[in-house]
Amino acid sequence: MLPLDDLLVLDFSTLLPGPLASLFLSEAGARVIKIERPGGEDMRGFPPRFGETSAPFAVLNRGKQSVELDLKAPDALERLKPLVAQADILIEQFRPGVMERLGFGYEALAALNPRLIYCSISGYGQDGPRAQEAGHDINYQAVGGLLGQSLQRGAAPPLPPPLVADIAGGTMPAVLNILLALRQRERSGQGCHLDIAMADAMPTFAWYGLAQGQATGSFPDGGEALLTGASPRYGLYATADGWFLAVGALEPKFWRGFCEGIGLDETLRDDRRNPQATRAAIATIVAGESAAHWRTHLEPLDCCCTVVRTLEEAVADPHVTARGLLDAQAQEPGGRRLVSTPLPLAPVFRDKAAETRQVAASGADTRIVLGEQ
């Protein structure tokens, strides 16, 4: 018995934030039906291919059913009414106003199903000056002040690899608020409309800078905060073979262990005196040895120092296997399998018997909208 196994989710979303949110719900037991345009959603065409489908699509959409429907068709709402009437949750990711123009806005569907929890995920929310502004993950991070926390003026940084706005600003708040809405519905019997804006979560990740700015009257510029480059105890140091050591030795005991481990001069260990000199000395020492040396020499000291892993190395780590993070598999229509997107769901909320789940083929049968189960 899974916590959401009595729920039906209609997922109108595409690409990443919404489909990942419905994957969380599906893995916890919910029945998810994707409503896709004729020919399938855009992610089905994303490379690389994996058998008869797209690998990115497969890892986000295992275990879901699919219905293809032209939402602009005059009878689209009429055809979907049986599903809307049964649904507990609806997820959509269009620009504000699009679902209303198509006849699928919250007010219209709530009239059919007052218990419906209707979750809208957008870049900047359903209202406000930026509501109709286009954007992607990097834009939301930029506007929200998050990117500015680590950028130094005049320096050309690498692109941040985590899609923080899409996942931590879209997917995670959507799942959290949907679960809260379910709890509220238990008490009131009524659904609601959830307005999830990816940009809204960006200042959350700048919490330390916000606290500092309000307390001192001076907001930190890029590289000036404890966790963005001001402290030699927290940062990346290049190794002799061109790779990197990640140092997070913030607390005194970890700092002492790190300093001992690299043999840092005693006069530089009080990094409050001259943090730039301490950082420069650490950089020189770390650059004198290979990443393999620091992995075997520093990591066993338990001082919050770790050689950066490639993704290939990370997924081969025995800890990942032991935690079961790669157990879930998606099976594409031709039968081939690949590891599904790992989700941080507690094992007690996952169906171990369904570790391999199917991916719906493009062109899925639309008869399901007529009430056939």
Coordinates of C-alpha atoms in Angstrom, one line a residue:
M1 CA 0.0 0.0 0.0
L2 CA 1.6 3.3 -1.2
P3 CA 0.6 6.7 0.2
L4 CA -0.8 8.0 -3.1
D5 CA -2.2 4.8 -4.7
D6 CA -5.8 6.1 -4.7
L7 CA -5.1 9.3 -6.6
L8 CA -5.4 10.2 -10.2
V9 CA -3.1 12.9 -11.7
L10 CA -3.6 14.6 -15.1
D11 CA -0.3 16.0 -16.3
F12 CA -0.5 18.6 -19.1
S13 CA 3.1 19.7 -18.6
T14 CA 6.1 19.1 -20.8
L15 CA 9.9 19.0 -20.6
L16 CA 11.3 18.9 -17.0
P17 CA 9.6 20.7 -14.0
G18 CA 6.0 19.3 -14.3
P19 CA 6.9 15.8 -15.6
L20 CA 9.5 15.4 -12.8
A21 CA 6.8 16.4 -10.3
S22 CA 4.3 13.9 -11.6
L23 CA 7.1 11.3 -11.6
F24 CA 7.4 11.8 -7.8
L25 CA 3.6 11.3 -7.4
S26 CA 3.7 8.3 -9.7
E27 CA 6.5 6.6 -7.8
A28 CA 4.5 7.1 -4.6
G29 CA 1.6 5.2 -6.1
A30 CA -0.5 7.8 -8.0
R31 CA -1.9 7.0 -11.4
V32 CA -0.6 9.6 -13.8
I33 CA -2.0 10.3 -17.3
K34 CA -0.1 12.6 -19.5
I35 CA -2.1 14.8 -21.8
E36 CA 0.1 15.3 -24.9
R37 CA -0.4 17.1 -28.1
P38 CA -0.8 15.0 -31.3
G39 CA 2.6 13.5 -32.0
G40 CA 3.6 13.7 -28.4
E41 CA 5.3 16.3 -26.2
D42 CA 8.6 18.0 -27.2
M43 CA 10.7 15.9 -24.8
R44 CA 9.9 12.8 -26.9
G45 CA 12.2 14.3 -29.6
F46 CA 15.1 15.1 -27.4
P47 CA 18.4 13.3 -28.1
P48 CA 19.8 10.8 -27.5
R49 CA 17.5 8.1 -28.7
F50 CA 17.0 5.0 -26.7
G51 CA 15.3 2.3 -28.8
E52 CA 11.9 3.6 -29.8
T53 CA 11.9 6.6 -27.6
S54 CA 14.0 9.5 -26.2
A55 CA 16.2 8.7 -23.3
P56 CA 15.5 12.0 -21.5
F57 CA 11.7 11.4 -22.0
A58 CA 12.0 7.8 -20.7
V59 CA 13.8 8.6 -17.5
L60 CA 11.2 11.2 -16.5
N61 CA 8.0 9.5 -17.6
R62 CA 8.2 5.8 -16.7
G63 CA 5.0 4.3 -15.3
K64 CA 2.7 7.0 -16.7
Q65 CA -0.1 6.5 -19.2
S66 CA -0.4 8.9 -22.2
V67 CA -3.3 10.4 -24.1
E68 CA -2.8 12.5 -27.2
L69 CA -5.3 15.3 -27.7
D70 CA -5.4 18.6 -29.5
L71 CA -6.5 21.0 -26.8
K72 CA -7.5 23.5 -29.4
A73 CA -10.1 21.2 -30.8
P74 CA -13.7 22.3 -30.1
D75 CA -14.6 19.0 -28.4
A76 CA -11.3 18.7 -26.3
L77 CA -12.9 19.6 -23.0
E78 CA -15.9 17.4 -23.6
R79 CA -13.6 14.5 -24.3
L80 CA -11.6 15.0 -21.2
K81 CA -14.6 15.6 -18.9
P82 CA -14.7 12.0 -17.6
L83 CA -11.0 12.2 -16.5
V84 CA -11.4 15.7 -15.1
A85 CA -14.3 14.5 -13.0
Q86 CA -12.3 11.7 -11.5
A87 CA -9.0 13.6 -11.1
D88 CA -7.5 14.5 -7.8
I89 CA -4.6 16.6 -9.2
L90 CA -3.9 18.5 -12.4
I91 CA -0.4 19.8 -13.3
E92 CA 0.0 22.4 -16.1
Q93 CA 3.0 24.4 -17.2
F94 CA 1.8 26.8 -19.9
R95 CA 2.3 30.6 -19.7
P96 CA -0.3 32.2 -17.6
G97 CA -3.7 32.6 -19.3
V98 CA -3.1 29.8 -21.9
M99 CA -5.2 27.1 -20.1
E100 CA -8.0 29.7 -19.6
R101 CA -8.0 30.5 -23.4
L102 CA -8.2 26.8 -24.2
G103 CA -11.2 26.3 -21.8
F104 CA -9.2 24.4 -19.2
G105 CA -8.7 27.1 -16.6
Y106 CA -9.0 26.5 -12.9
E107 CA -12.5 28.0 -12.5
A108 CA -13.9 26.0 -15.4
L109 CA -12.5 22.7 -14.2
A110 CA -13.3 23.4 -10.5
A111 CA -16.9 23.8 -11.6
L112 CA -16.7 20.2 -12.9
N113 CA -14.7 18.9 -10.0
P114 CA -14.6 21.1 -6.8
R115 CA -12.1 18.7 -5.2
L116 CA -9.5 19.2 -7.9
I117 CA -6.0 20.4 -6.9
Y118 CA -4.9 22.4 -9.9
C119 CA -1.1 23.1 -9.9
S120 CA 0.2 25.8 -12.3
I121 CA 4.0 25.9 -12.8
S122 CA 5.4 28.9 -14.6
G123 CA 8.5 31.0 -14.7
Y124 CA 7.3 34.1 -12.8
G125 CA 3.8 33.2 -11.5
Q126 CA 0.3 33.8 -12.6
D127 CA 0.4 37.5 -12.0
G128 CA 2.9 40.3 -11.5
P129 CA 5.0 42.4 -14.0
R130 CA 7.0 39.5 -15.3
A131 CA 4.1 37.0 -15.6
Q132 CA 4.2 36.8 -19.4
E133 CA 8.0 37.0 -19.7
A134 CA 9.8 34.1 -21.3
G135 CA 12.6 32.4 -19.5
H136 CA 14.6 29.3 -18.7
D137 CA 16.5 28.1 -15.6
I138 CA 19.4 30.4 -16.1
N139 CA 17.2 33.4 -16.4
Y140 CA 15.3 32.7 -13.2
Q141 CA 18.6 32.2 -11.4
A142 CA 19.8 35.5 -12.8
V143 CA 16.7 37.6 -12.0
G144 CA 16.4 36.0 -8.5
G145 CA 19.9 37.1 -7.4
L146 CA 21.2 33.5 -7.1
L147 CA 23.7 33.6 -9.9
G148 CA 25.0 37.0 -8.6
Q149 CA 26.0 35.4 -5.3
S150 CA 28.9 33.5 -6.9
L151 CA 29.9 35.7 -9.9
Q152 CA 32.9 38.0 -9.7
R153 CA 32.7 41.1 -11.9
G154 CA 34.9 40.8 -15.0
A155 CA 35.4 37.0 -14.5
A156 CA 34.0 34.5 -17.0
P157 CA 32.5 31.6 -14.9
P158 CA 31.4 28.2 -16.1
L159 CA 27.7 27.6 -16.4
P160 CA 26.2 26.2 -13.2
P161 CA 25.2 22.5 -14.0
P162 CA 22.3 22.1 -11.6
L163 CA 18.9 23.2 -13.1
V164 CA 18.1 24.8 -9.8
A165 CA 15.1 26.8 -11.0
D166 CA 13.5 24.0 -12.9
I167 CA 13.9 21.4 -10.2
A168 CA 14.2 23.2 -6.9
G169 CA 12.0 26.1 -8.0
G170 CA 9.5 24.2 -10.0
T171 CA 9.3 20.5 -9.3
M172 CA 10.0 20.4 -5.6
P173 CA 7.6 23.3 -4.6
A174 CA 5.0 21.8 -6.8
V175 CA 5.2 18.4 -5.0
L176 CA 5.4 20.0 -1.6
N177 CA 2.4 22.2 -2.2
I178 CA 0.3 19.5 -3.8
L179 CA 0.9 17.3 -0.7
L180 CA -0.1 20.3 1.5
A181 CA -3.2 20.8 -0.6
L182 CA -4.2 17.1 -0.3
R183 CA -3.9 17.5 3.5
Q184 CA -6.1 20.7 3.4
R185 CA -8.6 18.9 1.2
E186 CA -9.0 16.2 3.8
R187 CA -10.3 18.9 6.1
S188 CA -12.3 21.2 3.8
G189 CA -13.3 18.8 1.0
Q190 CA -12.3 21.5 -1.5
G191 CA -9.5 21.7 -4.0
C192 CA -7.5 24.8 -4.8
H193 CA -5.3 26.5 -7.4
L194 CA -1.6 26.4 -6.7
D195 CA 0.5 29.1 -8.3
I196 CA 4.1 27.8 -8.4
A197 CA 6.7 30.3 -9.8
M198 CA 10.2 29.0 -10.5
A199 CA 11.7 32.4 -9.9
D200 CA 10.0 32.7 -6.5
A201 CA 12.3 30.1 -5.0
M202 CA 15.6 31.7 -6.1
P203 CA 15.9 34.1 -3.2
T204 CA 15.4 31.1 -0.9
F205 CA 18.8 29.8 -2.0
A206 CA 20.3 33.2 -1.3
W207 CA 19.2 33.1 2.3
Y208 CA 22.6 33.7 3.8
G209 CA 23.2 36.8 1.7
L210 CA 19.8 38.2 2.5
A211 CA 20.5 37.8 6.2
Q212 CA 23.9 39.4 5.9
G213 CA 22.6 42.3 3.8
Q214 CA 19.8 43.1 6.3
A215 CA 22.0 42.8 9.3
T216 CA 24.9 44.9 8.1
G217 CA 23.3 47.1 5.5
S218 CA 25.7 45.8 2.8
F219 CA 24.6 42.9 0.6
P220 CA 27.6 40.7 -0.4
D221 CA 28.8 41.0 -4.0
G222 CA 29.9 37.9 -5.9
G223 CA 32.6 36.0 -4.1
E224 CA 32.3 38.0 -0.9
A225 CA 30.2 35.6 1.3
L226 CA 31.3 32.7 3.4
L227 CA 30.1 30.1 0.9
T228 CA 30.8 32.0 -2.3
G229 CA 34.5 32.5 -2.2
A230 CA 35.4 34.8 0.8
S231 CA 36.7 31.9 2.9
P232 CA 39.7 29.7 2.1
R233 CA 37.8 26.9 4.0
Y234 CA 35.1 26.6 1.4
G235 CA 36.0 26.3 -2.3
L236 CA 37.6 24.5 -5.2
Y237 CA 41.3 24.0 -5.6
A238 CA 43.0 22.8 -8.8
T239 CA 45.2 19.6 -8.6
A240 CA 48.4 18.9 -10.4
D241 CA 46.6 16.9 -13.1
G242 CA 44.0 19.6 -13.9
W243 CA 41.2 18.3 -11.7
F244 CA 39.7 19.7 -8.5
L245 CA 39.5 19.2 -4.8
A246 CA 36.3 20.4 -3.1
V247 CA 37.1 21.8 0.4
G248 CA 34.2 22.4 2.9
A249 CA 36.3 22.5 6.1
L250 CA 34.2 25.2 7.8
E251 CA 34.1 24.0 11.4
P252 CA 37.3 24.3 13.5
K253 CA 37.8 20.5 13.9
F254 CA 37.5 20.0 10.1
W255 CA 39.8 23.0 9.4
R256 CA 42.4 21.6 11.8
G257 CA 42.2 18.2 10.2
F258 CA 42.5 19.7 6.7
C259 CA 45.5 22.0 7.6
E260 CA 47.3 19.0 9.2
G261 CA 46.5 16.9 6.2
I262 CA 48.1 19.2 3.6
G263 CA 50.8 20.5 6.0
L264 CA 49.7 24.1 5.9
D265 CA 52.2 26.5 7.6
E266 CA 51.2 27.3 11.2
T267 CA 51.3 31.0 10.5
L268 CA 48.5 30.7 7.9
R269 CA 46.1 28.5 9.8
D270 CA 44.4 31.5 11.4
D271 CA 42.6 32.5 8.2
R272 CA 41.1 35.6 9.7
R273 CA 44.4 37.4 9.5
N274 CA 44.9 37.2 5.8
P275 CA 42.4 34.9 4.0
Q276 CA 43.9 35.7 0.6
A277 CA 47.4 34.5 1.7
T278 CA 45.9 31.4 3.3
R279 CA 44.0 30.6 0.1
A280 CA 47.0 31.2 -2.1
A281 CA 49.1 28.8 0.0
I282 CA 46.5 26.1 0.0
A283 CA 46.2 26.5 -3.8
T284 CA 49.9 26.0 -4.2
I285 CA 50.0 22.9 -2.0
V286 CA 47.0 21.3 -3.7
A287 CA 48.4 22.0 -7.1
G288 CA 51.5 20.1 -6.2
E289 CA 49.8 16.7 -6.1
S290 CA 47.4 14.8 -8.3
A291 CA 43.7 14.3 -7.6
A292 CA 44.3 10.6 -6.9
H293 CA 46.9 11.6 -4.2
W294 CA 44.4 13.9 -2.4
R295 CA 41.6 11.3 -2.7
T296 CA 43.7 8.7 -0.8
H297 CA 45.4 11.1 1.5
L298 CA 42.7 13.6 2.5
E299 CA 39.3 11.8 2.2
P300 CA 40.1 9.3 4.9
L301 CA 40.8 12.1 7.4
D302 CA 37.0 13.0 7.6
C303 CA 37.7 16.7 7.2
C304 CA 35.0 17.6 4.6
C305 CA 37.4 17.4 1.6
T306 CA 36.4 15.5 -1.5
V307 CA 37.9 15.1 -4.9
V308 CA 35.3 16.1 -7.5
R309 CA 33.8 13.1 -9.2
T310 CA 32.7 12.9 -12.8
L311 CA 29.1 11.8 -13.3
E312 CA 30.4 8.4 -14.6
E313 CA 32.5 8.0 -11.4
A314 CA 29.6 9.1 -9.2
V315 CA 27.1 6.6 -10.5
A316 CA 29.7 3.8 -10.1
D317 CA 30.2 4.7 -6.4
P318 CA 29.4 1.7 -4.1
H319 CA 27.5 4.0 -1.9
V320 CA 25.1 4.8 -4.7
T321 CA 24.5 1.1 -5.3
A322 CA 24.1 0.4 -1.6
R323 CA 21.4 3.2 -1.3
G324 CA 19.5 1.7 -4.2
L325 CA 19.5 5.0 -6.1
L326 CA 19.8 3.3 -9.5
D327 CA 17.4 0.4 -8.9
A328 CA 14.4 2.0 -10.7
Q329 CA 14.4 1.3 -14.4
A330 CA 12.4 2.6 -17.3
Q331 CA 11.5 0.2 -20.1
E332 CA 10.9 1.7 -23.5
P333 CA 8.3 0.3 -25.9
G334 CA 10.8 -1.9 -27.7
G335 CA 11.8 -3.6 -24.4
R336 CA 15.2 -2.0 -23.7
R337 CA 15.8 -0.7 -20.2
L338 CA 17.7 2.2 -18.7
V339 CA 18.1 3.6 -15.2
S340 CA 15.3 6.0 -14.4
T341 CA 15.8 9.4 -12.8
P342 CA 16.8 8.8 -9.2
L343 CA 14.3 10.4 -6.8
P344 CA 15.0 11.2 -3.1
L345 CA 11.9 9.4 -1.9
A346 CA 12.2 7.4 1.3
P347 CA 12.2 3.6 0.5
V348 CA 9.1 3.1 2.6
F349 CA 7.1 5.2 0.1
R350 CA 8.2 3.3 -3.0
D351 CA 6.9 0.2 -4.7
K352 CA 9.9 -2.3 -4.8
A353 CA 7.8 -4.7 -6.8
A354 CA 7.5 -2.1 -9.6
E355 CA 11.2 -1.2 -10.0
T356 CA 10.9 -1.6 -13.8
R357 CA 8.0 0.3 -15.3
Q358 CA 6.9 1.0 -18.8
V359 CA 7.2 4.2 -20.9
A360 CA 4.1 4.9 -22.9
A361 CA 4.7 4.9 -26.7
S362 CA 4.0 8.0 -28.8
G363 CA 0.6 7.8 -30.4
A364 CA -1.0 6.3 -27.3
D365 CA -4.6 5.2 -27.6
T366 CA -6.9 8.1 -26.8
R367 CA -9.9 5.9 -25.9
I368 CA -9.0 6.2 -22.3
V369 CA -10.6 9.6 -22.2
L370 CA -14.0 8.0 -22.8
G371 CA -13.8 6.4 -19.4
E372 CA -12.2 3.0 -20.3
Q373 CA -9.8 1.9 -17.7

